[in-house]
Short mmCIF file of C-alpha atoms in Angstrom, two decimals:
data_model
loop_
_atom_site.label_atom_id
_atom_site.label_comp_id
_atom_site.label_asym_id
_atom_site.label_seq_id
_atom_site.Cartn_x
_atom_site.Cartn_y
_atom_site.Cartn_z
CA UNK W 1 131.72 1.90 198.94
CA UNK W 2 133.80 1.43 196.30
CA UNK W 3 134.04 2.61 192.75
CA UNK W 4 132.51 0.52 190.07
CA UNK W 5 134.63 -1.53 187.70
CA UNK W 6 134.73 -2.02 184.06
CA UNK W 7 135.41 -6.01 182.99
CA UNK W 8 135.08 -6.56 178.80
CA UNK W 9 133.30 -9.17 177.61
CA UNK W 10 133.75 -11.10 173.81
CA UNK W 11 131.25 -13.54 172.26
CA UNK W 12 133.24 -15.12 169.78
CA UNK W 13 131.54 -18.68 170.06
CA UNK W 14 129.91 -17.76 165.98
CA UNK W 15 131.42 -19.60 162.87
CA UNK W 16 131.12 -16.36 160.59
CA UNK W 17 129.29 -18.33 157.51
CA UNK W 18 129.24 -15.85 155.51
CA UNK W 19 132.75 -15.26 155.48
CA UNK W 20 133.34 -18.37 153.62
CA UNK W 21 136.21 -19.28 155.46
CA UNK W 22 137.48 -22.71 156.71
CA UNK W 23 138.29 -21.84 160.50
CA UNK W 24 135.80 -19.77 162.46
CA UNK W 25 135.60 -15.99 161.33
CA UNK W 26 137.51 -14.34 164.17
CA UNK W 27 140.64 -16.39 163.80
CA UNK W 28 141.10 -15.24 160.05
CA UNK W 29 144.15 -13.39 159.85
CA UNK W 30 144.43 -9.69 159.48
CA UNK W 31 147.21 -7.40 159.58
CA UNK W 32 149.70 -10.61 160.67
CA UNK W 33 147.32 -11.99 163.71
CA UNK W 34 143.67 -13.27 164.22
CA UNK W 35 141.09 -11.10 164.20
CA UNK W 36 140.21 -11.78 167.74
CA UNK W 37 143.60 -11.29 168.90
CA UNK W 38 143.47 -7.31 167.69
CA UNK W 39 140.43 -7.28 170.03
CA UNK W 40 142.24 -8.43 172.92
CA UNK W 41 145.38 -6.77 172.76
CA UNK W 42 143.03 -3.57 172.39
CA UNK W 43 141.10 -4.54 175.82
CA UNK W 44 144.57 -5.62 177.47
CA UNK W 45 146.28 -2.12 177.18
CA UNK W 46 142.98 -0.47 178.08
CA UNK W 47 143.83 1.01 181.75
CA UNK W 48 140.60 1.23 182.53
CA UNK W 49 139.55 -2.38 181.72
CA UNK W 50 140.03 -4.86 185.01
CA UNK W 51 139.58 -8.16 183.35
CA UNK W 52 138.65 -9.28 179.74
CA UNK W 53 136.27 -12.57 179.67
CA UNK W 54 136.18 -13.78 176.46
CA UNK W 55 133.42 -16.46 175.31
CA UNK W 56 134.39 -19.45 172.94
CA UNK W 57 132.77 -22.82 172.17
CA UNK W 58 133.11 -25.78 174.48
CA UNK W 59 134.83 -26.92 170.99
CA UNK W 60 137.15 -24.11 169.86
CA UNK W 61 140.55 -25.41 168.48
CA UNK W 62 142.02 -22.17 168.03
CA UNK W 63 141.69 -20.32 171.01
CA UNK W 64 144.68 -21.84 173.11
CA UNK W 65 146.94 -20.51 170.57
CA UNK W 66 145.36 -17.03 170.22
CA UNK W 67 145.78 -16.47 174.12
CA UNK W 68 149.55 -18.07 173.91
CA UNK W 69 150.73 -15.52 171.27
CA UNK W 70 149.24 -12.51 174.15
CA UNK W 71 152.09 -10.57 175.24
CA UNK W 72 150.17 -10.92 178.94
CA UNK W 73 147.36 -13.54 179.21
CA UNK W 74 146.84 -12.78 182.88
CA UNK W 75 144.13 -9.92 181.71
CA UNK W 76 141.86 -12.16 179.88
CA UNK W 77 139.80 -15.20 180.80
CA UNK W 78 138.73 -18.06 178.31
CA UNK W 79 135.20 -18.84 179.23
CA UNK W 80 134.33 -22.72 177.40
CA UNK W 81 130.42 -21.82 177.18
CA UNK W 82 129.56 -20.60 174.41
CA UNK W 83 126.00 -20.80 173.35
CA UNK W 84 124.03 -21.42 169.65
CA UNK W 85 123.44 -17.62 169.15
CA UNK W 86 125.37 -14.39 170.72
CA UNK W 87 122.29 -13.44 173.31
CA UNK W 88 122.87 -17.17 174.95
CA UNK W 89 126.67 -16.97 174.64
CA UNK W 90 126.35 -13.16 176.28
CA UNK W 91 124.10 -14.34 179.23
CA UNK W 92 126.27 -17.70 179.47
CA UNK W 93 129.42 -15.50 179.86
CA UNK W 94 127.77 -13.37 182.33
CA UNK W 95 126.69 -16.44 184.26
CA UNK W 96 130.34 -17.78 184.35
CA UNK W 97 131.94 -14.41 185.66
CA UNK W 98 129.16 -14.19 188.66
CA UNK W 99 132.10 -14.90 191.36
CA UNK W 100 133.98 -12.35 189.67
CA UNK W 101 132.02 -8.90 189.45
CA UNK W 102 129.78 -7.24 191.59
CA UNK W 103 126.15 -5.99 190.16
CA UNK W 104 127.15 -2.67 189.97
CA UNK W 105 130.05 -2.96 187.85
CA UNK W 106 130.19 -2.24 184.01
CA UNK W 107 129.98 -4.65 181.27
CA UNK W 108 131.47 -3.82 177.76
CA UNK W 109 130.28 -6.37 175.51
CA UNK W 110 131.90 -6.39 172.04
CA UNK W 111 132.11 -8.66 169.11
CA UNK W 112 135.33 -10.38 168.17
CA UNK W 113 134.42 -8.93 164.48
CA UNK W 114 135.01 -5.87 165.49
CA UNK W 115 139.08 -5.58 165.59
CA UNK W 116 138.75 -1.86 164.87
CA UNK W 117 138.62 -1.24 167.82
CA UNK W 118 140.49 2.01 169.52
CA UNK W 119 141.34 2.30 173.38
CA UNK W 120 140.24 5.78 173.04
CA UNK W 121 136.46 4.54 171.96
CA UNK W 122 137.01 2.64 175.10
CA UNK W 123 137.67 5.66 177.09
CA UNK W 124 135.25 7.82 175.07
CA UNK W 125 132.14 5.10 176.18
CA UNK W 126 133.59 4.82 179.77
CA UNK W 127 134.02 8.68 180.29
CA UNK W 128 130.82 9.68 178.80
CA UNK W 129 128.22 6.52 180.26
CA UNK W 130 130.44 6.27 183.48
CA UNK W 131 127.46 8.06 185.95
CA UNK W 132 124.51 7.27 183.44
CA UNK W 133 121.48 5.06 184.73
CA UNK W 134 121.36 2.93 182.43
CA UNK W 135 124.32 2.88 179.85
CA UNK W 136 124.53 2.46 176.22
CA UNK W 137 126.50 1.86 173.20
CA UNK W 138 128.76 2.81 170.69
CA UNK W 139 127.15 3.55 167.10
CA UNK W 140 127.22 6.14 164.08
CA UNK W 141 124.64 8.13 162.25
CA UNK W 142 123.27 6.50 159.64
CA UNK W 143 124.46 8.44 156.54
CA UNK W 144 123.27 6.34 153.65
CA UNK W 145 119.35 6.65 151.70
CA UNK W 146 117.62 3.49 153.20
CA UNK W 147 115.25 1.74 150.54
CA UNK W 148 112.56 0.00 152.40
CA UNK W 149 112.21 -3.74 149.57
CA UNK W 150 108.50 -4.18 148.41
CA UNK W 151 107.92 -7.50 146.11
CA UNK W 152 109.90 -8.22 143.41
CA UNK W 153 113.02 -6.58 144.51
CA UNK W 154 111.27 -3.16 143.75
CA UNK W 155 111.32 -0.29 145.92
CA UNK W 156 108.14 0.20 148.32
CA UNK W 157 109.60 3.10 150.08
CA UNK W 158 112.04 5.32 150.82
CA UNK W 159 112.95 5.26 154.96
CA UNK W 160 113.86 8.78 156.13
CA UNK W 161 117.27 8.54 157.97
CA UNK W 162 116.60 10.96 160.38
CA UNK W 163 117.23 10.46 163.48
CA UNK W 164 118.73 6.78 162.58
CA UNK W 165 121.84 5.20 163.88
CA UNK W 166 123.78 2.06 163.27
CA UNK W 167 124.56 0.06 166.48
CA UNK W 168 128.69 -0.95 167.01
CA UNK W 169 130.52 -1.95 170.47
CA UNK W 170 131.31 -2.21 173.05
CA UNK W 171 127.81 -1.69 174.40
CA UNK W 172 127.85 -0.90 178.13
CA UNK W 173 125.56 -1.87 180.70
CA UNK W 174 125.90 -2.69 184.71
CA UNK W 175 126.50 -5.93 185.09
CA UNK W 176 123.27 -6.75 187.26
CA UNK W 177 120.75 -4.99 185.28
CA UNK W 178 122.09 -6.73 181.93
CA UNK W 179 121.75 -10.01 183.53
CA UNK W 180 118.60 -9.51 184.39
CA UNK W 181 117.66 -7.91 180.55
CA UNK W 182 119.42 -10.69 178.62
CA UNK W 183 117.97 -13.56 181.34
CA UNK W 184 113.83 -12.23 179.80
CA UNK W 185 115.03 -11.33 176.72
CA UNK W 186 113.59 -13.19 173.89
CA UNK W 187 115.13 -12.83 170.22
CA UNK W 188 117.44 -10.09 170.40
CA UNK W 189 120.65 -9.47 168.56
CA UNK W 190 122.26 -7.00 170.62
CA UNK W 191 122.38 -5.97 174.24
CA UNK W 192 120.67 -2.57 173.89
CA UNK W 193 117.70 -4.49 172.47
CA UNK W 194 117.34 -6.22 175.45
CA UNK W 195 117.67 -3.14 177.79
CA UNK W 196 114.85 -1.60 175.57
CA UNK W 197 112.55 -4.36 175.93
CA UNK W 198 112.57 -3.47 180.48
CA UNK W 199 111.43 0.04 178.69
CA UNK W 200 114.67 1.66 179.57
CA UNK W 201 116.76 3.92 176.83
CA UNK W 202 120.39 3.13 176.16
CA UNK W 203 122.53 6.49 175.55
CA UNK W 204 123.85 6.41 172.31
CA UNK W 205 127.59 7.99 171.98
CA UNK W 206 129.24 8.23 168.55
CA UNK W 207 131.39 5.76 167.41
CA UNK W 208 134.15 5.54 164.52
CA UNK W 209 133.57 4.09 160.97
CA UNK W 210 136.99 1.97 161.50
CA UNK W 211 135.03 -0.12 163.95
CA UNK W 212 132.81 -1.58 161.75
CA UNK W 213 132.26 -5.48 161.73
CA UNK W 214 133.78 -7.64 159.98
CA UNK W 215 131.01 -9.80 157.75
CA UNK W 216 131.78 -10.69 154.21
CA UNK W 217 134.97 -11.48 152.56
CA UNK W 218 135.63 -7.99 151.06
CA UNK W 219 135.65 -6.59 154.40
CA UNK W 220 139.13 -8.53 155.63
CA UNK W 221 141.02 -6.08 153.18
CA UNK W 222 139.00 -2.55 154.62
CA UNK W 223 140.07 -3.66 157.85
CA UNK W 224 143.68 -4.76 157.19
CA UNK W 225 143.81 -1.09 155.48
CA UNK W 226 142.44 0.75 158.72
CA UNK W 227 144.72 -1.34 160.84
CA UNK W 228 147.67 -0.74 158.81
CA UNK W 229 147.16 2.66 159.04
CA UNK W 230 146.43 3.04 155.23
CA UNK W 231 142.85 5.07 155.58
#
């Protein structure tokens, strides 16, 4: 029998809103390239990656050009199916790479917001979820005092962060079993969510604040400092 893979797969079918920006959020420019293309180069020099499927909209105009400026666009595949929210563009990408992967390999889903991303969180998620039964995801310990809002913009409570931890990616599941999660999942935002709701617990293994997502405007510069090598 032999030895499960590990293919990546990017949703970046969104139009980041909230960024403000006139072309979709992860072609904005950071550190001299698009966003999406720090993600891929990332996943391309990953050794232990196979393949890198990445998810776009049957519409994307910037996505040819992204994959032309890859110094080797034989490790990643441009999937046209992107969806109206990340769950259907995730389960339409997993759909589209059925001839390609077998139900036991891994999936590491990760958003193209993300271009923090270090090959050695890759490693760290494959080495430490590589013989788990279920998988799980990247994330950090919530740090912060969490204000619960009651009416009026006023405090109702104060939410103890014990315990509490802020989801990242990649998130890392077999490929069958998060098929079959994200095909009877209803309303979720990540994968994990949908693992939880087949009443199964996703490991969680610590992350890096560097690979935080890219949401606002503020948050280009943070991430052009990181990637520059500035903090």
């Amino acid at each position: 029998m032999s030895s499960p893979r590990y293919f990546a797969l990017i949703p970046a079918a969104g139009v980041g809103a909230r960024m403000g920006e006139k072309i979709p959020k992860q072609y904005v420019q950071i550190a001299g390239k698009p966003m999406l293309r720090h993600v891929l180069d990332t996943f391309c020099r990953a050794d232990a990656i196979t393949h890198t499927f990445v998810v776009v909209s049957a519409e994307d105009g910037y996505i040819d050009a992204t994959m032309a400026a890859l110094h080797d666009d034989s490790y990643a595949t441009v999937l046209h199916v992107g969806g109206a929210t990340r769950h259907q563009s995730v389960l339409n990408g997993l759909h589209a790479m059925r001839s390609e992967i077998n139900d036991d390999d891994w999936v590491l889903v990760h958003d193209a917001a993300r271009p923090g991303l270090s090959i050695g969180l890759i490693d760290k998620l494959i080495n430490i979820l590589q013989d788990d039964e279920v998988g799980g995801l990247l994330a950090v310990p919530v740090v912060d005092t969490l204000k619960r809002a009651g009416a009026e913009g006023r405090v109702d409570q104060t939410v103890t962060r014990d315990r509490l931890w802020a989801a990242q990616t990649p998130q890392m599941f077999r490929y069958g079993l998060l098929l079959r999660a994200l095909e009877q999942a209803t309303a979720v935002t990540d994968e994990a969510s949908a693992i939880e709701a087949l009443g199964l617990q996703p490991r969680l293994v610590e992350g890096d604040a560097r690979n935080f997502k890219v949401t606002l405007p503020h948050d280009v510069a943070l991430a052009e400092l990181y990637l520059k090598g500035f903090v």
